[in-house]
Amino acid sequence: MQEPFGRARVYLTILLLSEILLGLAIIIVTAIYQRILGAYMADVERKMLGGQFFNTYILGFQLMVVYACSIAMWSSLWSRRCSPNVNLLLNLWMFFCFVVVFCGFGTIWSLITCADALENTAEMSLLKGIDLYYTCPEWKLLWDGLQYHKECCGVHSYKDWMKASWMPAEATECQSASSETALAPYACCKHTCATCFENYIPRTDNSRIPYLTLSQINTEGCLKLFTNKMWEILYVLIALVLIAFKLDLLICCLAKYIIRKQAEIDCCTCDNDACDDDDGRPMVVVKCPTTRCVKFDGDEGGNPQVACKVGRSHGGMSEPCTCCSGDNMLRGYTVKQEVLHMSTPSPTQCATRFCNCSAGGGVGGAGGANESRILH
């Protein structure tokens, strides 16, 4: 196949490589997405989260494999001529590429529709973690790390800690009397507030640890940060799939343009009027390559001559014609076109025009008419 314009092969390879990089980017973004959201969940919820993102990993892997194989396929096709088999292969390839990209839209759509369910799951999981804060070390470590590194407190706000099942009722009543105090873990303290951490230093007089003030702790809930981060990464995944879809359109348009140009160059396409004879029967124009005459028989000396069928022969030897001489056989000649008339009722029967040679010194009784068939 010939390039329809300069560096067509290079441009097509760049587009295919871009699709491979997009598949790799989708896998990386999904892994980051899962890691960030998994920080808000326990081990059981993290495993469920991995199952929801499995289709997204498959999408990125499909893009990488399909377009890597496409580069190898196109490298092989550039050295071949245009043919119906090549046309069929490219059409099936373009259809499969569109199927892969549309599966990507389905994957992203499933993530968007499950976003609310994922948010509710995270909310219920975090509220359960507050109730298990002092009885389950896993949840205590998770909440302390989450609130300290994300600089948040509670699920919706710091007040979620005062609604815990283990919180004494009298402590809640005392706190409600003053709106400037709060009951919360020390992980809710602001990083810039040194006095907040000093409240937890053991005292010699066994006095009660004082309440924290709202100016010392982070009051924003952690669920809001979870939701914002979830939608940010979802938008990134949507953008990557849209870019993959646009690149796929460019690749398919370029492939169709290459197919059409190759059909004009290699397959000698013509309109319907030019392919019908006077009787309205369709004709097929066949482009024949350079050929040489083939030896049917040889003389007694073994000289390479081409024998033609004649009415009579001398001594069982056929007589060569002028156009199929030994010199012509060695030199070779080109048959430019050979027209096959295909009858409409029976397409399998066709009449082919052969080379008819007339020898000047014809054999007596043969009428001077010799027929030479050219094999390709």
Tab-separated table of C-alpha atoms in Angstrom:
chain	number	residue	atom	x	y	z
A	1	MET	CA	0.000	0.000	0.000
A	2	GLN	CA	1.196	3.472	-0.873
A	3	GLU	CA	0.971	6.513	1.360
A	4	PRO	CA	-1.774	8.825	0.023
A	5	PHE	CA	0.160	11.868	1.240
A	6	GLY	CA	3.519	12.601	2.782
A	7	ARG	CA	4.209	10.931	6.138
A	8	ALA	CA	0.769	9.336	6.314
A	9	ARG	CA	2.344	6.300	7.941
A	10	VAL	CA	3.995	8.471	10.599
A	11	TYR	CA	0.774	10.317	11.441
A	12	LEU	CA	-1.173	7.072	11.730
A	13	THR	CA	1.465	5.559	14.014
A	14	ILE	CA	1.420	8.663	16.238
A	15	LEU	CA	-2.365	8.412	16.612
A	16	LEU	CA	-2.139	4.723	17.493
A	17	LEU	CA	0.600	5.416	20.048
A	18	SER	CA	-1.582	8.151	21.568
A	19	GLU	CA	-4.352	5.610	22.124
A	20	ILE	CA	-1.876	3.300	23.876
A	21	LEU	CA	-0.759	6.134	26.161
A	22	LEU	CA	-4.392	6.980	26.928
A	23	GLY	CA	-5.010	3.384	27.969
A	24	LEU	CA	-1.994	3.562	30.285
A	25	ALA	CA	-3.227	6.905	31.686
A	26	ILE	CA	-6.662	5.410	32.429
A	27	ILE	CA	-5.045	2.573	34.395
A	28	ILE	CA	-2.843	4.986	36.381
A	29	VAL	CA	-5.681	7.415	37.158
A	30	THR	CA	-7.935	4.558	38.248
A	31	ALA	CA	-5.231	3.223	40.582
A	32	ILE	CA	-4.800	6.695	42.124
A	33	TYR	CA	-8.576	7.025	42.368
A	34	GLN	CA	-8.888	3.719	44.202
A	35	ARG	CA	-6.050	4.566	46.579
A	36	ILE	CA	-7.485	7.970	47.521
A	37	LEU	CA	-11.006	6.696	48.109
A	38	GLY	CA	-9.705	3.610	49.905
A	39	ALA	CA	-8.175	5.862	52.557
A	40	TYR	CA	-11.713	6.618	53.772
A	41	MET	CA	-12.680	2.937	54.127
A	42	ALA	CA	-11.727	-0.185	56.032
A	43	ASP	CA	-10.203	-3.268	54.429
A	44	VAL	CA	-13.553	-4.863	53.582
A	45	GLU	CA	-14.828	-1.741	51.831
A	46	ARG	CA	-11.527	-1.384	49.961
A	47	LYS	CA	-11.984	-4.827	48.421
A	48	MET	CA	-15.500	-3.904	47.292
A	49	LEU	CA	-14.097	-0.693	45.821
A	50	GLY	CA	-11.560	-2.680	43.793
A	51	GLY	CA	-14.387	-4.744	42.293
A	52	GLN	CA	-16.186	-1.591	41.138
A	53	PHE	CA	-13.066	-0.339	39.358
A	54	PHE	CA	-12.268	-3.674	37.701
A	55	ASN	CA	-14.028	-2.700	34.446
A	56	THR	CA	-12.030	0.523	34.279
A	57	TYR	CA	-8.770	-1.406	34.505
A	58	ILE	CA	-10.013	-3.718	31.737
A	59	LEU	CA	-10.806	-0.683	29.551
A	60	GLY	CA	-7.273	0.696	29.851
A	61	PHE	CA	-5.782	-2.728	29.171
A	62	GLN	CA	-7.985	-3.167	26.075
A	63	LEU	CA	-6.891	0.164	24.630
A	64	MET	CA	-3.230	-0.715	25.095
A	65	VAL	CA	-3.497	-4.219	23.594
A	66	VAL	CA	-5.816	-3.336	20.681
A	67	TYR	CA	-3.801	-0.378	19.421
A	68	ALA	CA	-0.445	-2.071	19.998
A	69	CYS	CA	-1.655	-4.905	17.756
A	70	SER	CA	-2.954	-2.259	15.322
A	71	ILE	CA	0.548	-0.848	14.906
A	72	ALA	CA	1.830	-4.313	14.009
A	73	MET	CA	-1.089	-4.849	11.610
A	74	TRP	CA	-0.507	-1.582	9.747
A	75	SER	CA	3.226	-2.289	9.509
A	76	SER	CA	2.353	-5.476	7.652
A	77	LEU	CA	-0.316	-3.878	5.443
A	78	TRP	CA	1.954	-1.156	4.044
A	79	SER	CA	3.854	-3.813	2.074
A	80	ARG	CA	0.700	-5.387	0.578
A	81	ARG	CA	-1.536	-4.456	-2.335
A	82	CYS	CA	-5.120	-3.348	-1.953
A	83	SER	CA	-7.471	-6.326	-2.130
A	84	PRO	CA	-10.970	-7.275	-0.935
A	85	ASN	CA	-9.412	-9.194	1.948
A	86	VAL	CA	-7.476	-6.125	3.072
A	87	ASN	CA	-10.645	-4.032	2.808
A	88	LEU	CA	-12.567	-6.536	4.929
A	89	LEU	CA	-9.783	-6.675	7.511
A	90	LEU	CA	-9.647	-2.885	7.888
A	91	ASN	CA	-13.428	-2.546	8.130
A	92	LEU	CA	-13.576	-5.193	10.861
A	93	TRP	CA	-10.674	-3.499	12.631
A	94	MET	CA	-12.431	-0.108	12.603
A	95	PHE	CA	-15.639	-1.688	13.912
A	96	PHE	CA	-13.762	-3.368	16.763
A	97	CYS	CA	-12.022	-0.083	17.680
A	98	PHE	CA	-15.388	1.658	17.956
A	99	VAL	CA	-16.717	-1.182	20.117
A	100	VAL	CA	-13.796	-0.793	22.533
A	101	VAL	CA	-14.298	2.978	22.827
A	102	PHE	CA	-18.062	2.659	23.324
A	103	CYS	CA	-17.390	0.094	26.053
A	104	GLY	CA	-15.324	2.829	27.676
A	105	PHE	CA	-18.350	5.122	27.711
A	106	GLY	CA	-20.353	2.319	29.313
A	107	THR	CA	-17.708	1.881	32.000
A	108	ILE	CA	-17.646	5.580	32.857
A	109	TRP	CA	-21.447	5.709	32.868
A	110	SER	CA	-21.558	2.861	35.386
A	111	LEU	CA	-19.105	4.732	37.634
A	112	ILE	CA	-21.205	7.908	37.470
A	113	THR	CA	-24.447	6.102	38.292
A	114	CYS	CA	-22.732	4.326	41.200
A	115	ALA	CA	-21.197	7.536	42.579
A	116	ASP	CA	-24.124	8.238	44.928
A	117	ALA	CA	-24.133	4.660	46.163
A	118	LEU	CA	-20.386	4.879	46.747
A	119	GLU	CA	-20.822	8.088	48.723
A	120	ASN	CA	-23.538	6.513	50.893
A	121	THR	CA	-21.337	3.478	51.481
A	122	ALA	CA	-18.469	5.694	52.617
A	123	GLU	CA	-20.785	7.668	54.908
A	124	MET	CA	-22.175	4.581	56.642
A	125	SER	CA	-18.707	3.090	56.932
A	126	LEU	CA	-17.260	6.209	58.564
A	127	LEU	CA	-20.153	6.536	61.011
A	128	LYS	CA	-19.664	2.912	61.996
A	129	GLY	CA	-15.963	3.651	62.469
A	130	ILE	CA	-16.775	6.385	64.998
A	131	ASP	CA	-18.795	3.934	67.106
A	132	LEU	CA	-15.906	1.420	66.937
A	133	TYR	CA	-13.208	4.013	67.599
A	134	TYR	CA	-12.246	2.687	71.063
A	135	THR	CA	-13.090	-0.976	70.475
A	136	CYS	CA	-11.493	-1.645	67.069
A	137	PRO	CA	-7.817	-0.633	66.621
A	138	GLU	CA	-8.209	-0.671	62.828
A	139	TRP	CA	-10.832	2.064	62.894
A	140	LYS	CA	-8.936	4.113	65.477
A	141	LEU	CA	-5.820	4.122	63.304
A	142	LEU	CA	-7.879	4.868	60.186
A	143	TRP	CA	-9.713	7.812	61.769
A	144	ASP	CA	-6.589	9.287	63.352
A	145	GLY	CA	-4.639	9.105	60.102
A	146	LEU	CA	-7.552	10.395	58.028
A	147	GLN	CA	-8.327	13.378	60.264
A	148	TYR	CA	-4.697	14.303	60.756
A	149	HIS	CA	-3.559	14.109	57.115
A	150	LYS	CA	-6.779	15.406	55.503
A	151	GLU	CA	-7.271	18.079	58.216
A	152	CYS	CA	-10.926	17.250	58.770
A	153	CYS	CA	-13.005	16.116	61.741
A	154	GLY	CA	-15.953	13.733	61.834
A	155	VAL	CA	-18.105	12.593	58.935
A	156	HIS	CA	-20.220	15.697	58.311
A	157	SER	CA	-18.671	17.879	61.052
A	158	TYR	CA	-16.952	17.645	64.419
A	159	LYS	CA	-20.367	17.118	66.084
A	160	ASP	CA	-20.462	13.522	64.856
A	161	TRP	CA	-18.022	12.595	67.633
A	162	MET	CA	-20.406	13.829	70.302
A	163	LYS	CA	-23.131	11.554	68.887
A	164	ALA	CA	-21.039	8.400	69.265
A	165	SER	CA	-22.545	5.488	71.191
A	166	TRP	CA	-19.693	5.478	73.707
A	167	MET	CA	-19.922	9.231	74.480
A	168	PRO	CA	-21.272	9.869	78.046
A	169	ALA	CA	-24.548	11.746	78.126
A	170	GLU	CA	-23.354	14.191	80.823
A	171	ALA	CA	-20.369	15.144	78.678
A	172	THR	CA	-22.668	15.976	75.816
A	173	GLU	CA	-24.888	18.083	78.068
A	174	CYS	CA	-21.927	20.026	79.414
A	175	GLN	CA	-20.664	20.684	75.936
A	176	SER	CA	-24.016	21.905	74.695
A	177	ALA	CA	-23.946	24.632	77.327
A	178	SER	CA	-21.004	26.266	75.605
A	179	SER	CA	-20.986	26.471	71.831
A	180	GLU	CA	-17.262	27.277	71.769
A	181	THR	CA	-16.134	23.913	73.118
A	182	ALA	CA	-16.045	20.508	71.460
A	183	LEU	CA	-15.359	16.864	72.237
A	184	ALA	CA	-13.170	15.347	69.534
A	185	PRO	CA	-9.995	13.243	69.159
A	186	TYR	CA	-6.673	15.025	69.229
A	187	ALA	CA	-6.220	14.142	65.524
A	188	CYS	CA	-8.764	16.898	64.785
A	189	CYS	CA	-6.369	19.533	66.076
A	190	LYS	CA	-5.045	22.074	63.613
A	191	HIS	CA	-1.412	21.608	62.695
A	192	THR	CA	-0.643	25.218	63.568
A	193	CYS	CA	-2.220	25.053	67.040
A	194	ALA	CA	0.333	23.911	69.627
A	195	THR	CA	-1.982	24.416	72.624
A	196	CYS	CA	-4.424	21.838	71.230
A	197	PHE	CA	-1.923	18.997	71.647
A	198	GLU	CA	-0.830	20.303	75.072
A	199	ASN	CA	-4.305	19.595	76.419
A	200	TYR	CA	-3.559	15.863	76.235
A	201	ILE	CA	-0.383	16.043	78.347
A	202	PRO	CA	-0.934	14.046	81.597
A	203	ARG	CA	-1.427	16.224	84.700
A	204	THR	CA	0.012	15.575	88.154
A	205	ASP	CA	-3.134	16.626	89.981
A	206	ASN	CA	-5.289	14.084	88.087
A	207	SER	CA	-7.529	16.901	86.935
A	208	ARG	CA	-9.897	16.461	84.034
A	209	ILE	CA	-8.637	17.134	80.520
A	210	PRO	CA	-10.124	20.452	79.387
A	211	TYR	CA	-12.471	20.764	76.431
A	212	LEU	CA	-11.145	21.722	73.026
A	213	THR	CA	-12.236	24.994	71.509
A	214	LEU	CA	-13.486	25.375	67.949
A	215	SER	CA	-10.544	27.612	67.122
A	216	GLN	CA	-8.157	24.757	67.920
A	217	ILE	CA	-9.663	22.020	65.726
A	218	ASN	CA	-10.742	21.489	62.139
A	219	THR	CA	-14.508	21.707	61.975
A	220	GLU	CA	-15.116	20.541	58.398
A	221	GLY	CA	-16.264	16.953	57.889
A	222	CYS	CA	-14.255	14.336	55.986
A	223	LEU	CA	-17.131	13.135	53.780
A	224	LYS	CA	-17.183	16.400	51.828
A	225	LEU	CA	-13.517	15.951	50.946
A	226	PHE	CA	-14.263	12.379	49.869
A	227	THR	CA	-17.085	13.523	47.561
A	228	ASN	CA	-15.066	16.337	45.987
A	229	LYS	CA	-12.102	14.082	45.293
A	230	MET	CA	-14.367	11.371	43.872
A	231	TRP	CA	-15.950	13.699	41.301
A	232	GLU	CA	-12.626	15.307	40.373
A	233	ILE	CA	-11.148	11.971	39.352
A	234	LEU	CA	-14.376	10.920	37.626
A	235	TYR	CA	-14.173	14.037	35.455
A	236	VAL	CA	-10.565	13.174	34.579
A	237	LEU	CA	-11.610	9.664	33.502
A	238	ILE	CA	-14.455	11.085	31.397
A	239	ALA	CA	-12.024	13.481	29.693
A	240	LEU	CA	-9.612	10.634	28.908
A	241	VAL	CA	-12.371	8.515	27.357
A	242	LEU	CA	-13.589	11.477	25.265
A	243	ILE	CA	-10.057	12.065	23.989
A	244	ALA	CA	-9.780	8.370	23.130
A	245	PHE	CA	-13.074	8.596	21.213
A	246	LYS	CA	-11.921	11.625	19.202
A	247	LEU	CA	-8.601	9.993	18.374
A	248	ASP	CA	-10.457	6.859	17.296
A	249	LEU	CA	-12.559	8.966	14.915
A	250	LEU	CA	-9.406	10.487	13.420
A	251	ILE	CA	-7.815	7.052	13.021
A	252	CYS	CA	-10.892	5.601	11.302
A	253	CYS	CA	-11.258	8.609	8.971
A	254	LEU	CA	-7.589	8.356	8.012
A	255	ALA	CA	-7.945	4.607	7.433
A	256	LYS	CA	-10.997	5.110	5.179
A	257	TYR	CA	-9.120	7.766	3.208
A	258	ILE	CA	-6.168	5.401	2.729
A	259	ILE	CA	-8.504	2.601	1.593
A	260	ARG	CA	-10.215	4.849	-0.950
A	261	LYS	CA	-6.928	6.108	-2.371
A	262	GLN	CA	-5.525	2.599	-2.627
A	263	ALA	CA	-8.679	1.467	-4.408
A	264	GLU	CA	-8.137	4.176	-7.004
A	265	ILE	CA	-4.461	3.298	-7.444
A	266	ASP	CA	-4.401	-0.504	-7.248
A	267	CYS	CA	-7.899	-1.704	-8.078
A	268	CYS	CA	-8.672	0.509	-11.122
A	269	THR	CA	-12.089	1.588	-9.896
A	270	CYS	CA	-14.503	2.832	-12.557
A	271	ASP	CA	-18.113	3.936	-12.755
A	272	ASN	CA	-20.972	1.669	-13.774
A	273	ASP	CA	-21.346	3.104	-17.292
A	274	ALA	CA	-17.733	2.376	-18.199
A	275	CYS	CA	-17.973	-1.220	-16.954
A	276	ASP	CA	-20.881	-2.324	-19.189
A	277	ASP	CA	-20.605	-3.521	-22.785
A	278	ASP	CA	-23.017	-2.690	-25.621
A	279	ASP	CA	-25.443	-5.422	-24.536
A	280	GLY	CA	-25.554	-4.133	-20.965
A	281	ARG	CA	-23.543	-7.009	-19.538
A	282	PRO	CA	-21.116	-6.160	-16.712
A	283	MET	CA	-17.400	-6.378	-17.423
A	284	VAL	CA	-14.505	-6.922	-15.061
A	285	VAL	CA	-11.249	-5.170	-15.925
A	286	VAL	CA	-8.236	-7.162	-14.795
A	287	LYS	CA	-4.817	-5.567	-14.545
A	288	CYS	CA	-2.220	-8.166	-15.573
A	289	PRO	CA	1.438	-7.971	-14.506
A	290	THR	CA	4.482	-8.362	-16.759
A	291	THR	CA	4.659	-11.972	-18.019
A	292	ARG	CA	6.807	-14.185	-20.237
A	293	CYS	CA	5.767	-16.719	-22.821
A	294	VAL	CA	5.788	-20.265	-21.496
A	295	LYS	CA	7.419	-23.143	-23.423
A	296	PHE	CA	4.940	-25.857	-24.388
A	297	ASP	CA	7.527	-27.906	-26.277
A	298	GLY	CA	11.104	-27.674	-27.481
A	299	ASP	CA	12.970	-28.546	-30.615
A	300	GLU	CA	15.410	-31.406	-30.952
A	301	GLY	CA	18.303	-29.234	-29.820
A	302	GLY	CA	16.448	-28.223	-26.655
A	303	ASN	CA	16.305	-24.554	-27.659
A	304	PRO	CA	13.806	-22.552	-25.580
A	305	GLN	CA	11.000	-21.908	-28.045
A	306	VAL	CA	7.300	-21.444	-27.535
A	307	ALA	CA	5.098	-23.817	-29.502
A	308	CYS	CA	1.716	-22.670	-30.781
A	309	LYS	CA	-1.250	-24.795	-31.697
A	310	VAL	CA	-1.608	-25.162	-35.470
A	311	GLY	CA	-3.780	-27.202	-37.751
A	312	ARG	CA	-0.951	-29.571	-38.719
A	313	SER	CA	2.504	-30.317	-37.383
A	314	HIS	CA	5.705	-31.706	-38.874
A	315	GLY	CA	7.076	-34.777	-37.152
A	316	GLY	CA	4.931	-34.250	-34.064
A	317	MET	CA	6.541	-30.846	-33.394
A	318	SER	CA	4.461	-27.713	-33.164
A	319	GLU	CA	5.570	-24.679	-35.114
A	320	PRO	CA	6.343	-21.444	-33.252
A	321	CYS	CA	4.616	-18.209	-34.167
A	322	THR	CA	6.360	-14.894	-34.734
A	323	CYS	CA	5.086	-13.075	-31.642
A	324	CYS	CA	6.037	-15.966	-29.359
A	325	SER	CA	9.609	-16.462	-30.535
A	326	GLY	CA	12.442	-17.472	-28.282
A	327	ASP	CA	13.762	-13.918	-28.146
A	328	ASN	CA	10.397	-12.630	-27.055
A	329	MET	CA	10.202	-15.290	-24.381
A	330	LEU	CA	13.559	-14.255	-22.970
A	331	ARG	CA	12.801	-10.555	-23.281
A	332	GLY	CA	9.235	-10.760	-21.965
A	333	TYR	CA	6.361	-8.466	-22.771
A	334	THR	CA	3.493	-6.821	-20.946
A	335	VAL	CA	-0.175	-7.551	-21.426
A	336	LYS	CA	-1.780	-4.312	-20.283
A	337	GLN	CA	-5.427	-5.346	-20.040
A	338	GLU	CA	-7.496	-8.423	-20.483
A	339	VAL	CA	-11.297	-8.052	-20.450
A	340	LEU	CA	-13.480	-10.828	-19.074
A	341	HIS	CA	-17.090	-10.721	-20.224
A	342	MET	CA	-19.220	-12.083	-17.403
A	343	SER	CA	-22.660	-13.219	-18.541
A	344	THR	CA	-25.410	-12.184	-16.167
A	345	PRO	CA	-27.326	-15.535	-16.013
A	346	SER	CA	-24.218	-17.616	-15.379
A	347	PRO	CA	-21.394	-15.612	-13.743
A	348	THR	CA	-19.143	-18.679	-13.646
A	349	GLN	CA	-18.936	-18.875	-17.440
A	350	CYS	CA	-16.701	-16.267	-19.009
A	351	ALA	CA	-15.102	-15.745	-22.402
A	352	THR	CA	-11.494	-14.607	-22.375
A	353	ARG	CA	-9.665	-12.947	-25.245
A	354	PHE	CA	-6.284	-14.530	-25.941
A	355	CYS	CA	-3.414	-13.436	-28.132
A	356	ASN	CA	-4.111	-14.539	-31.746
A	357	CYS	CA	-0.964	-14.682	-33.849
A	358	SER	CA	-0.851	-15.156	-37.628
A	359	ALA	CA	2.337	-16.628	-39.087
A	360	GLY	CA	3.420	-15.384	-42.487
A	361	GLY	CA	4.731	-18.797	-43.557
A	362	GLY	CA	1.742	-20.809	-42.333
A	363	VAL	CA	1.570	-24.522	-42.697
A	364	GLY	CA	-0.450	-25.825	-45.616
A	365	GLY	CA	-3.999	-26.723	-44.741
A	366	ALA	CA	-3.892	-24.640	-41.590
A	367	GLY	CA	-5.258	-21.528	-43.276
A	368	GLY	CA	-2.393	-19.452	-41.814
A	369	ALA	CA	-4.201	-19.127	-38.462
A	370	ASN	CA	-2.190	-19.987	-35.376
A	371	GLU	CA	-3.393	-19.549	-31.749
A	372	SER	CA	-0.958	-18.870	-28.929
A	373	ARG	CA	-2.203	-18.961	-25.330
A	374	ILE	CA	-0.377	-16.827	-22.797
A	375	LEU	CA	-0.120	-18.225	-19.283
A	376	HIS	CA	0.228	-15.860	-16.301
